[in-house]
mmCIF file of C-alpha atoms and ligand atoms in Angstrom:
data_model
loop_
_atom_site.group_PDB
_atom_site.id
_atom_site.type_symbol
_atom_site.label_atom_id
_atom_site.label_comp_id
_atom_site.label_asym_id
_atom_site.label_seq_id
_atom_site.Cartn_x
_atom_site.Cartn_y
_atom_site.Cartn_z
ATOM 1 C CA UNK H 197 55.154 -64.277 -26.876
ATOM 2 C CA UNK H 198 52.585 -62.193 -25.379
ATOM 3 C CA UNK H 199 51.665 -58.487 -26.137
ATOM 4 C CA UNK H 200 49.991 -56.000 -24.574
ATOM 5 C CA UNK H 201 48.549 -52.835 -26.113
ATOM 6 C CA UNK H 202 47.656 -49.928 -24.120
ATOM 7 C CA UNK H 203 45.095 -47.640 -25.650
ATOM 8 C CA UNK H 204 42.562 -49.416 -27.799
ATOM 9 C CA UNK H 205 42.353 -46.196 -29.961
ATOM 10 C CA UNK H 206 43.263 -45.701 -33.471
ATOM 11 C CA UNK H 207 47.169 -46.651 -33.252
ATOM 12 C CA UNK H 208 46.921 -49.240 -30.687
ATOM 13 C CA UNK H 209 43.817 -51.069 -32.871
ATOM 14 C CA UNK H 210 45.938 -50.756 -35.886
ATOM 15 C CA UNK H 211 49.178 -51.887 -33.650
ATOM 16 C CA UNK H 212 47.127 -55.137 -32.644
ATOM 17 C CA UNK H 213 45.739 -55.655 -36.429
ATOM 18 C CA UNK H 214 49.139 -55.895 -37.790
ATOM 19 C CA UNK H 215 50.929 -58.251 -34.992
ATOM 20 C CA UNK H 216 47.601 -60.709 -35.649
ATOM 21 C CA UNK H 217 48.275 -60.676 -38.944
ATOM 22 C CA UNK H 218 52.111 -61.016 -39.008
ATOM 23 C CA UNK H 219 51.208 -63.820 -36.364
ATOM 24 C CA UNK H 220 53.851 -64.460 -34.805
ATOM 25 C CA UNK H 221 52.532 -63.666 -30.982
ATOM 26 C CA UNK H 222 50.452 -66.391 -29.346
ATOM 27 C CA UNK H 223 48.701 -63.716 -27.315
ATOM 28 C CA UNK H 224 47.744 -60.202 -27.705
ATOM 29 C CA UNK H 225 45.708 -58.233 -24.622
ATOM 30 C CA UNK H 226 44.105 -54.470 -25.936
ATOM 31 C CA UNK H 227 43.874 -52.832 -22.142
ATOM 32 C CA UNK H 228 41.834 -49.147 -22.642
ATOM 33 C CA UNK H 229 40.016 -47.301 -20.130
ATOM 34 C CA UNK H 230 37.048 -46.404 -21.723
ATOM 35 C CA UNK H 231 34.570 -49.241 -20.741
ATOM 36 C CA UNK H 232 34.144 -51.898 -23.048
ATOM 37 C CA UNK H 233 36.165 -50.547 -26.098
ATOM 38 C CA UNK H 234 39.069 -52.938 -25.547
ATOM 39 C CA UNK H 235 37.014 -55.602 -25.368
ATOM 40 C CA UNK H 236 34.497 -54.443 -28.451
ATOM 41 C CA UNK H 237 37.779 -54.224 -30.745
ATOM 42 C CA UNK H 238 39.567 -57.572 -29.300
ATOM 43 C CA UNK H 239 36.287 -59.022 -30.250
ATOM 44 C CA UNK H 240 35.806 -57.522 -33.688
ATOM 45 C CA UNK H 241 39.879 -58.132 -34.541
ATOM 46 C CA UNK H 242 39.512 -62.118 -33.440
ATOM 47 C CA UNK H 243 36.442 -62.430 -35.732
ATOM 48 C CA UNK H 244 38.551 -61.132 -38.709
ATOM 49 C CA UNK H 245 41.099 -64.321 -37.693
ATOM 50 C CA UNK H 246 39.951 -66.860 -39.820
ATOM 51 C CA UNK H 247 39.260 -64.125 -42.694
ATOM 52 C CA UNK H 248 42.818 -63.098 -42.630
ATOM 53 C CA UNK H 249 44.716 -66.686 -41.473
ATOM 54 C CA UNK H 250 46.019 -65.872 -38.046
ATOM 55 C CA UNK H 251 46.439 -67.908 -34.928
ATOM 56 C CA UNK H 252 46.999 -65.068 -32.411
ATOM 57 C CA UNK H 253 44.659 -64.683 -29.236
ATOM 58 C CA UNK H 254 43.533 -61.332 -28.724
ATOM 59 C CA UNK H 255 41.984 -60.561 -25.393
ATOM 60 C CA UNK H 256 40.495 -57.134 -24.295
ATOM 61 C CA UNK H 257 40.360 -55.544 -20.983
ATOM 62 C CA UNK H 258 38.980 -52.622 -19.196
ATOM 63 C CA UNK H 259 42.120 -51.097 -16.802
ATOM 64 C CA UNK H 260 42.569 -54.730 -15.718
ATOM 65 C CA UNK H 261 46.101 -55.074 -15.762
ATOM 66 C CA UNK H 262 45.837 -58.656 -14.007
ATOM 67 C CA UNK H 263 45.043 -59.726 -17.318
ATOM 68 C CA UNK H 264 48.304 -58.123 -19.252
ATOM 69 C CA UNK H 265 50.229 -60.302 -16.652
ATOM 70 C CA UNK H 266 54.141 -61.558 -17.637
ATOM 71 C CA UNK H 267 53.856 -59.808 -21.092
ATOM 72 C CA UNK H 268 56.627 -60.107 -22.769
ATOM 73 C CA UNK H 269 56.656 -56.657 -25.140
ATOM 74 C CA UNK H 270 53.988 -53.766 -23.997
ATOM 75 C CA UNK H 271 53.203 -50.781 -26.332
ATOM 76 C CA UNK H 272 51.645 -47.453 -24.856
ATOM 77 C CA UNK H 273 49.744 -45.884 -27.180
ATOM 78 C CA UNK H 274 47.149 -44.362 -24.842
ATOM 79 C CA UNK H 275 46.958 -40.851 -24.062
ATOM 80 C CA UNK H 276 45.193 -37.960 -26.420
ATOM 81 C CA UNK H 277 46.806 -37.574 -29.960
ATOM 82 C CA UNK H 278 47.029 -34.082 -31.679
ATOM 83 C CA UNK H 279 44.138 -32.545 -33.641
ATOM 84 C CA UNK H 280 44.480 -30.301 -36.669
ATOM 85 C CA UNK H 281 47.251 -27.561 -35.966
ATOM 86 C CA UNK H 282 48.705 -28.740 -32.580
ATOM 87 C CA UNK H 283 51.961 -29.952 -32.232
ATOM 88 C CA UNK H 284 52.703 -33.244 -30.632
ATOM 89 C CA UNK H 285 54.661 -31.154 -27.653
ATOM 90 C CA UNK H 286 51.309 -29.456 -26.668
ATOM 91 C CA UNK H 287 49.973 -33.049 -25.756
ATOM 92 C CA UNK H 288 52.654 -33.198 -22.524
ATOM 93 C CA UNK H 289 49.969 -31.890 -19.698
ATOM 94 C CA UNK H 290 47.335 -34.774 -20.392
ATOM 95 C CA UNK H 291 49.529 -37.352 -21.943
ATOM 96 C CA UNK H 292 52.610 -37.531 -19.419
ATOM 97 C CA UNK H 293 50.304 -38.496 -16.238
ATOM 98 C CA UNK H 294 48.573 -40.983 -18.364
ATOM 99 C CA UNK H 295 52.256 -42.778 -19.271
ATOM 100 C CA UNK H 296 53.234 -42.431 -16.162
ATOM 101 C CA UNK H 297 50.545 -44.098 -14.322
ATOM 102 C CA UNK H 298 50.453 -46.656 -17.291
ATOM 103 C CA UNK H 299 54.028 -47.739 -17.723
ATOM 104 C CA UNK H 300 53.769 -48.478 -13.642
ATOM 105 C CA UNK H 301 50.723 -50.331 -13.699
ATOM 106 C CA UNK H 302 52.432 -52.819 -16.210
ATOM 107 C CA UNK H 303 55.293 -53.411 -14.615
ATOM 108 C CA UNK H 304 53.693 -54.102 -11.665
ATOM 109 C CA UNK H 305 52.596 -57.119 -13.560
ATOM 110 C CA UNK H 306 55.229 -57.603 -15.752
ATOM 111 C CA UNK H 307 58.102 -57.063 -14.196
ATOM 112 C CA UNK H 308 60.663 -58.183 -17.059
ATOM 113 C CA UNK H 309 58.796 -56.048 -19.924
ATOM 114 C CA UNK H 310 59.878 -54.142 -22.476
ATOM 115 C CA UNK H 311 58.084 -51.176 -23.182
ATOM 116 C CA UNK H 312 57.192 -49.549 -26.211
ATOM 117 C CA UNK H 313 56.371 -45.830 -26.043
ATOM 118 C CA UNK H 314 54.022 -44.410 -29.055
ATOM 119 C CA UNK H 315 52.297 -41.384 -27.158
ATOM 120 C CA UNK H 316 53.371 -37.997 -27.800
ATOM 121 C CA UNK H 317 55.265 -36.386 -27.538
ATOM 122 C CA UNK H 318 57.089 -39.590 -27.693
ATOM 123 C CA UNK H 319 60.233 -38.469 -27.208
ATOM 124 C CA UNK H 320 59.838 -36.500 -24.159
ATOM 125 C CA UNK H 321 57.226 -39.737 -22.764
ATOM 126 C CA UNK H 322 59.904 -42.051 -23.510
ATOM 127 C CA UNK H 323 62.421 -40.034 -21.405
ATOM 128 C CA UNK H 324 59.530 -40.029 -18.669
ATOM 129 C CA UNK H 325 59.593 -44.068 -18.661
ATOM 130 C CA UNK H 326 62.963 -44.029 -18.300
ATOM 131 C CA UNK H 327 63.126 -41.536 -15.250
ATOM 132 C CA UNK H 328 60.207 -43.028 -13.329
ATOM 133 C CA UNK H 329 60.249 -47.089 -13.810
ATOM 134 C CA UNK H 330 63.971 -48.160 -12.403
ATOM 135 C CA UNK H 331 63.683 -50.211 -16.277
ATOM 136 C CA UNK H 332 66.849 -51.163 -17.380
ATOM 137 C CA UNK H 333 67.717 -48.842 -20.359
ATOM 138 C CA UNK H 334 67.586 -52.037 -23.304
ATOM 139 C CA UNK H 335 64.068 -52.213 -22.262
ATOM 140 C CA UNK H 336 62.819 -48.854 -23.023
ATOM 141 C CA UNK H 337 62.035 -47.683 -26.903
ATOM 142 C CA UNK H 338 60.505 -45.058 -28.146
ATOM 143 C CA UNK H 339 58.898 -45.440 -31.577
ATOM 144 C CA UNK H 340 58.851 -42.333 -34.346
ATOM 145 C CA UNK H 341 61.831 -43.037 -36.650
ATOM 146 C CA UNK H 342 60.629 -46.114 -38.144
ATOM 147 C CA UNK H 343 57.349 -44.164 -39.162
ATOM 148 C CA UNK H 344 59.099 -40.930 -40.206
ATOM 149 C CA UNK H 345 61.653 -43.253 -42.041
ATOM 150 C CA UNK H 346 58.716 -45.009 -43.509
ATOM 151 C CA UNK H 347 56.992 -41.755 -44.599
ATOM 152 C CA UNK H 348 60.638 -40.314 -46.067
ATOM 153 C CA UNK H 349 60.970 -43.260 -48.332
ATOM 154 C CA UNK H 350 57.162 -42.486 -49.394
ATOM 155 C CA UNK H 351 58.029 -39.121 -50.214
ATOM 156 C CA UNK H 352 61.697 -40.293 -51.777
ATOM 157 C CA UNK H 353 59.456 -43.110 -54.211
ATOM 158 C CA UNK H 354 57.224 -40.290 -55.353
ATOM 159 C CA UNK H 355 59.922 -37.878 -55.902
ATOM 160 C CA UNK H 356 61.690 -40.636 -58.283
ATOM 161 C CA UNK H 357 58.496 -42.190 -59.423
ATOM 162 C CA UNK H 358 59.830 -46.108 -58.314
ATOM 163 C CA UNK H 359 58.810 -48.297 -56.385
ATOM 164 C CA UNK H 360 58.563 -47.824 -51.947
ATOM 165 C CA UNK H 361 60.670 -51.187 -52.126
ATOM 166 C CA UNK H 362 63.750 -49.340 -54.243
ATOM 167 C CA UNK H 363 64.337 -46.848 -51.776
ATOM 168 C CA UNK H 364 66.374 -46.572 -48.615
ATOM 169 C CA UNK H 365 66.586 -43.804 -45.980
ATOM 170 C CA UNK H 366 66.722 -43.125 -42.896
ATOM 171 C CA UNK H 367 65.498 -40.164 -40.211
ATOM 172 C CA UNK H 368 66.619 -39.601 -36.936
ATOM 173 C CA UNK H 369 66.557 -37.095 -34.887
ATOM 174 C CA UNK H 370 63.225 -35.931 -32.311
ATOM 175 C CA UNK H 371 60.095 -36.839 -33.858
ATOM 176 C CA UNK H 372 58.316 -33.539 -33.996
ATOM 177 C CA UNK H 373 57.882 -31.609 -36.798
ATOM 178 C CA UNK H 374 60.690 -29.164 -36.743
ATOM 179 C CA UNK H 375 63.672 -32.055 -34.983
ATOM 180 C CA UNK H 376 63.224 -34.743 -37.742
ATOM 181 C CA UNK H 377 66.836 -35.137 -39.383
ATOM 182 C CA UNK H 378 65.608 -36.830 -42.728
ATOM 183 C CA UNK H 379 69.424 -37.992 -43.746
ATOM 184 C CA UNK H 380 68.770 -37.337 -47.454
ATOM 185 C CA UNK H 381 72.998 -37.813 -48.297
ATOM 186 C CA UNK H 382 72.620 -41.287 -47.423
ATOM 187 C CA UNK H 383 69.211 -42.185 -48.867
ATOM 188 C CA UNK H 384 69.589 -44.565 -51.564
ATOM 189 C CA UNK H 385 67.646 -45.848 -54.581
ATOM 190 C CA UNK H 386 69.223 -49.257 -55.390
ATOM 191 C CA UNK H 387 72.214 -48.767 -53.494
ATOM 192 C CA UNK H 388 72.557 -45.717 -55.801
ATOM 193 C CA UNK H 389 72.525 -41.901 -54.092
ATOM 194 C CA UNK H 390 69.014 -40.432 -54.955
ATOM 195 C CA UNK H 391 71.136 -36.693 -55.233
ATOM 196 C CA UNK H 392 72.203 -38.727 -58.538
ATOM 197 C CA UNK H 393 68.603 -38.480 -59.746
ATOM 198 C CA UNK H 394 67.220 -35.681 -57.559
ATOM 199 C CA UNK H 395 68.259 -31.917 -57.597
ATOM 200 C CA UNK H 396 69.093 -30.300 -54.136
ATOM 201 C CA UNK H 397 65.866 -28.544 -54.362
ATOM 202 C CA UNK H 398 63.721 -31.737 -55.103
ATOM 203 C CA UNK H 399 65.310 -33.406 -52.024
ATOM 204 C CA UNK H 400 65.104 -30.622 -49.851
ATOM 205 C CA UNK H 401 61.029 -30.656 -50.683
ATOM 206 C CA UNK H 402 61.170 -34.210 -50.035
ATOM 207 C CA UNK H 403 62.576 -33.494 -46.305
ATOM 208 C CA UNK H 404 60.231 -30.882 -46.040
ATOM 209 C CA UNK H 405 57.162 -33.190 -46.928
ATOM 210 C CA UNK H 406 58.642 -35.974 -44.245
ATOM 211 C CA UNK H 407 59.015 -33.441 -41.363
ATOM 212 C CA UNK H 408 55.510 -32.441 -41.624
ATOM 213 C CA UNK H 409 54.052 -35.672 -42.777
ATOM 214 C CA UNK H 410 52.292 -36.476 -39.507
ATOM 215 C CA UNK H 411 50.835 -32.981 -39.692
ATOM 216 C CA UNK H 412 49.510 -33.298 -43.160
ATOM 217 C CA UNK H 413 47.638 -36.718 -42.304
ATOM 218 C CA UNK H 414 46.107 -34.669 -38.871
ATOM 219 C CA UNK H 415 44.692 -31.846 -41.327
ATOM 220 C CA UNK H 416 42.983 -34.491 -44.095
ATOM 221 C CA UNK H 417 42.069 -37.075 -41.226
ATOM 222 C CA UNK H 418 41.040 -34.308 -38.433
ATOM 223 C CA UNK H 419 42.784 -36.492 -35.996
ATOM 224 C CA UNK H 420 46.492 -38.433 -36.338
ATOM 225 C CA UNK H 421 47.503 -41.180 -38.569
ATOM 226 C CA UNK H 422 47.056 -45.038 -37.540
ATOM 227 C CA UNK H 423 47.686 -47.280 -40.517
ATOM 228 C CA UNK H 424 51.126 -46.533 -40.999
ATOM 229 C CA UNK H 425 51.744 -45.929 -37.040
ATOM 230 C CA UNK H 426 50.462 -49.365 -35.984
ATOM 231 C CA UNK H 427 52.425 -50.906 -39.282
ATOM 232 C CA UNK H 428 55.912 -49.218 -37.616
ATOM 233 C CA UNK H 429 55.294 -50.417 -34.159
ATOM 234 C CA UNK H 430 54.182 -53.978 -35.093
ATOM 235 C CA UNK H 431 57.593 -54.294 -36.892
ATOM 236 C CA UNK H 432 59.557 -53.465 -33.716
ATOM 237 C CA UNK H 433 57.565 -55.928 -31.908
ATOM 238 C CA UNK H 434 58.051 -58.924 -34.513
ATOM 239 C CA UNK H 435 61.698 -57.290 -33.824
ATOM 240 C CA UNK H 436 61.920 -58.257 -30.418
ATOM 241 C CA UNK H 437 59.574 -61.218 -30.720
ATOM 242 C CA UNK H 438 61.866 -62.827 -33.775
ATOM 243 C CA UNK H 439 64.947 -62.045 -32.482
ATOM 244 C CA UNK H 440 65.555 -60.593 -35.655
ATOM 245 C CA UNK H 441 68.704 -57.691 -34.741
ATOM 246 C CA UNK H 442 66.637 -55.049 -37.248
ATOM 247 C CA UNK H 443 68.101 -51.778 -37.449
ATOM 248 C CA UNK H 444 65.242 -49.629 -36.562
ATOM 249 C CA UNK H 445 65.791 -45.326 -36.107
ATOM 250 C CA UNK H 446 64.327 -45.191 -32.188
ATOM 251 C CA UNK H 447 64.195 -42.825 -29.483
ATOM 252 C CA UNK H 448 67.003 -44.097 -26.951
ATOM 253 C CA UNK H 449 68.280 -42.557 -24.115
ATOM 254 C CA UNK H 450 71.646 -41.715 -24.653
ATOM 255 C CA UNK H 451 74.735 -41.654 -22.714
ATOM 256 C CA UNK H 452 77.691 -39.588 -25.101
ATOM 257 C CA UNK H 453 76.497 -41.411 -28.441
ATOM 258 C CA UNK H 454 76.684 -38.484 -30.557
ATOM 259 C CA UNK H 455 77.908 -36.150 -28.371
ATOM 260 C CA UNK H 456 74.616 -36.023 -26.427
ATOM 261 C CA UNK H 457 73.480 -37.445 -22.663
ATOM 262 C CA UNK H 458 70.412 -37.514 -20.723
ATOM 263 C CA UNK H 459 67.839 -37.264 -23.394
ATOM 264 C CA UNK H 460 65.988 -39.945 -25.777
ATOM 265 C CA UNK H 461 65.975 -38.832 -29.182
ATOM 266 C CA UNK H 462 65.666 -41.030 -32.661
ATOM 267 C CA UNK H 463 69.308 -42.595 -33.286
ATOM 268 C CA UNK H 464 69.646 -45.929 -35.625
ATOM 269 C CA UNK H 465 69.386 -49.079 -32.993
ATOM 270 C CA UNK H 466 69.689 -53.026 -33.547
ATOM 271 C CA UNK H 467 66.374 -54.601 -31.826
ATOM 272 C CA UNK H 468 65.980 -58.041 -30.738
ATOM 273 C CA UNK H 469 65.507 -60.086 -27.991
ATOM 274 C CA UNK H 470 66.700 -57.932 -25.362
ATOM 275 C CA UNK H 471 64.953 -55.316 -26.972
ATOM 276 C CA UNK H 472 67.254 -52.200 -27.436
ATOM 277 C CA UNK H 473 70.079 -53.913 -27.969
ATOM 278 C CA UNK H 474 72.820 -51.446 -29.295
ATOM 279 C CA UNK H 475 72.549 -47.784 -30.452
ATOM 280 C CA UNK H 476 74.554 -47.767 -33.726
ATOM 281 C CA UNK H 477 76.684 -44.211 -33.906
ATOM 282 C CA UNK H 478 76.999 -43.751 -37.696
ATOM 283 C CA UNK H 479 79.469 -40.984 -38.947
ATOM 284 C CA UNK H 480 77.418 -37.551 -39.491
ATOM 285 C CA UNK H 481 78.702 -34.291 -41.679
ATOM 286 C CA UNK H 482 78.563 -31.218 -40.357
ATOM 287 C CA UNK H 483 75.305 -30.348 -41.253
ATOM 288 C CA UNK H 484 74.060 -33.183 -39.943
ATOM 289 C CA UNK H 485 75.792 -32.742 -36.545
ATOM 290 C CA UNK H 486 74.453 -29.339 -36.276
ATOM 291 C CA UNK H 487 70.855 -30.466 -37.067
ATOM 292 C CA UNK H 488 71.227 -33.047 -34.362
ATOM 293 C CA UNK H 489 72.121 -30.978 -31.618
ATOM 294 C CA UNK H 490 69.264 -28.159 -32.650
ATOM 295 C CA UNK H 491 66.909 -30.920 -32.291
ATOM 296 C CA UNK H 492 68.668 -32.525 -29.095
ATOM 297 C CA UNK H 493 67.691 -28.563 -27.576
ATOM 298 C CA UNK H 494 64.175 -28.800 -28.696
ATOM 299 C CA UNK H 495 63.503 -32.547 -27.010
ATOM 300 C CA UNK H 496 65.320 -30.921 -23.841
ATOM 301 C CA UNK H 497 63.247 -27.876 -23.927
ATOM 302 C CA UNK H 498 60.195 -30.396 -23.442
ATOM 303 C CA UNK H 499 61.535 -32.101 -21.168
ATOM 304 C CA UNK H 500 61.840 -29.445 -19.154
ATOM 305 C CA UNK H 501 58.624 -29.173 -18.945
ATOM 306 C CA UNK H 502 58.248 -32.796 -17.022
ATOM 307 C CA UNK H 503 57.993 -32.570 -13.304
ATOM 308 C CA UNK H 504 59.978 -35.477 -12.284
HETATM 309 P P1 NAI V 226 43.065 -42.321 -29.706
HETATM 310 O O1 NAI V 226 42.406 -41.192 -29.005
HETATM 311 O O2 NAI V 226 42.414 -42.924 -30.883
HETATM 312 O O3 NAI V 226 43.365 -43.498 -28.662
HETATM 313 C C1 NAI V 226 43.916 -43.286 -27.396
HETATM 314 C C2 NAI V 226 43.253 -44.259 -26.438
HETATM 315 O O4 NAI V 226 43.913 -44.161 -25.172
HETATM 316 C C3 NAI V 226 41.768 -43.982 -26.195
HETATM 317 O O5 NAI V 226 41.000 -45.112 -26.560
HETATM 318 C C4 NAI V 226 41.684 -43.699 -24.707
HETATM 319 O O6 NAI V 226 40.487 -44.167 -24.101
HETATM 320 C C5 NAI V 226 42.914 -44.441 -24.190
HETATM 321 N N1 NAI V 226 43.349 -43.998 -22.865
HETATM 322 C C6 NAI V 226 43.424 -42.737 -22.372
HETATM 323 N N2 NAI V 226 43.870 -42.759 -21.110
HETATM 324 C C7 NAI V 226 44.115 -44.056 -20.787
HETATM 325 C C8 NAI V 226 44.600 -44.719 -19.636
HETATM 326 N N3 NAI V 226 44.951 -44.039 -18.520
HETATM 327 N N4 NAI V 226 44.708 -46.058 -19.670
HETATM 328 C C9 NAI V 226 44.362 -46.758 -20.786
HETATM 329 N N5 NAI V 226 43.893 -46.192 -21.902
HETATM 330 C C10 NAI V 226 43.767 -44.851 -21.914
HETATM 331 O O7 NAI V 226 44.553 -41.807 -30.090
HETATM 332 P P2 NAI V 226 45.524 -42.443 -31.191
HETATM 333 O O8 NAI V 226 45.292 -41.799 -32.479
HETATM 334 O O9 NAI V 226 45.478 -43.915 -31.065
HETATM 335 O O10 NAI V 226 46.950 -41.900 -30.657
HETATM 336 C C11 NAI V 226 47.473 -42.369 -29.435
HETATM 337 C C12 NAI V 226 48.759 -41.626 -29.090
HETATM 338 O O11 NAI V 226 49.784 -42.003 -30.009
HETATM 339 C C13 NAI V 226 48.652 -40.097 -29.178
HETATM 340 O O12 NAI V 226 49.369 -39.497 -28.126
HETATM 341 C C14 NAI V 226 49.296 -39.794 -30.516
HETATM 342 O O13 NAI V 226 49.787 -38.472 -30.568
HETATM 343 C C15 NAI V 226 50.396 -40.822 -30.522
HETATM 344 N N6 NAI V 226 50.954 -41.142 -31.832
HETATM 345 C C16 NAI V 226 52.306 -41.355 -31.872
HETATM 346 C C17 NAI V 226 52.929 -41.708 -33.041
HETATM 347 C C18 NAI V 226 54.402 -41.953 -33.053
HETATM 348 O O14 NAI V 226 54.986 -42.086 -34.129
HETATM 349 N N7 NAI V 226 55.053 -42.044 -31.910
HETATM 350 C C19 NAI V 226 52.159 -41.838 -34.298
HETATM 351 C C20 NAI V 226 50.741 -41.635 -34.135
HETATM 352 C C21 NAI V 226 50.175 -41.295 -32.932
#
């Protein structure tokens, strides 16, 4: 299994740290455009490899995608991320050329890849890849509801003072601050409802916290997250790497799966081999449905700001 990680910055470093570690690819390449970066942190990651017990090769490039050649999984993480008080959707001018240009440069190389999109706003890039690279649809996923599921159960554990590990939950929805669907009804602490230990108001502060929890980390940090970023993507990776069918929230482009077509938003989805491998329609109230379809018009509204 060979990887390839576009942007050597925060995420994609992170991104390539945890698939080392997890070891399960023989061969990771970090491709970034700033000279010698790729190369520095391919070089500093491989020294930590007898440290940490891993087997993986990790190889770093300059822009030479000769040397990403028949990967099997790509991730694009390169582009600008947001700084303190941007949203993600103001990134679109700078970051849609760079995906663009990216996701064609790998396939050029890789023909039978499947592409991981992480740059924001990741929705709207994801829907880019889509309309621009003749992929076919399996092999297209956007990543942002396995980190903002990841931060909800954070936020659920602190709110019930238990363990990450008790907790289920899931968000879909766009990944930007105001289309995150945190499904609270069905979160779960031991297969138990959490409303059966949390007030309305508690959980509603719990959403709250989750919606803006990549905007917290950008005021403390000055810049956006990366631990628990790279953590998400490398699990959809091992995903498709493993075979394992995980059910994963990821941005898909949908064709009538809840009621929606011709946009990728965050819907549940089985990943494995074939990487996208089923979008999984689960029943919604009417809240829900309604919070679904005001987020559906917000990824839209971005799009529409694509010139394809
Ligand atoms: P960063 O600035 O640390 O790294 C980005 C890297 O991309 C830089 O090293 C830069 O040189 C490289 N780059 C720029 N243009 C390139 C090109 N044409 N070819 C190759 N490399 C190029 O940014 P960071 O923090 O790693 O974030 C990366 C992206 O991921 C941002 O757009 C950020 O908003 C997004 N992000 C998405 C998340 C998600 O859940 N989908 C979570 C966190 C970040």
């Amino acid at each position: 299994m060979k990887v390839t990680i576009v942007g050597a910055g925060a995420v994609g470093a992170s991104c390539a740290e945890y698939v080392a570690i997890k070891d399960f690819a023989s061969e990771v390449v970090i491709l970034d455009i700033k000279d010698g970066l790729a190369e520095g942190k391919a070089m500093d990651l491989m020294q930590t490899a007898s440290l940490n017990g891993f087997d993986t090769k990790i190889k770093g490039t300059t822009n030479d995608y000769s040397t990403t050649a028949n990967s099997d999984v790509a991730v694009i993480t390169s582009g600008i991320p947001r700084k303190p008080g941007m949203t993600r959707e103001e990134l679109i001018g700078i970051n849609a050329g760079i995906v663009k240009e990216v996701s064609a440069n790998l396939i050029k190389h890789s023909p039978n890849v499947t592409i991981i999109v992480v740059s924001n706003p990741m929705d709207t890039m994801t829907y880019l890849v889509h309309k621009t690279t003749g992929l076919p649809k399996n092999k297209i996923i956007g990543m942002g509801g396995a980190l903002d599921s990841a931060r909800f159960k954070y936020r659920l554990s602190e709110a019930l003072d238990c363990p990450t590990s008790d907790v289920d939950g899931m968000v879909i929805g766009g990944h930007s601050d105001t289309g995150m669907v945190p499904l609270t009804r069905l979160a779960t602490r031991n297969s138990v409802p959490v409303s059966a230990f949390l007030s309305e108001e508690r959980l509603n502060k719990v959403s709250e916290d989750t919606k803006v929890g990549g905007a917290t980390l950008t005021k403390l940090l000055g810049t956006s997250a990366w631990y628990a970023p790279g953590a998400a993507v490398s699990g959809l990776v091992q995903a498709i790497a493993c075979d394992q069918k995980k059910m994963f929230p990821c941005s898909a482009m949908l064709e009538g799966e809840y009621g929606l077509n011709d946009l990728c938003i965050g819907v549940p989805a089985i990943i494995g081999k074939d990487g996208l491998e089923k979008i999984v329609e689960i029943e919604l109230d009417d809240k829900e449905k309604a919070k679904i379809k005001e987020s559906a018009e917000g990824v839209k509204k971005t799009n529409g700001l694509l010139e394809l």
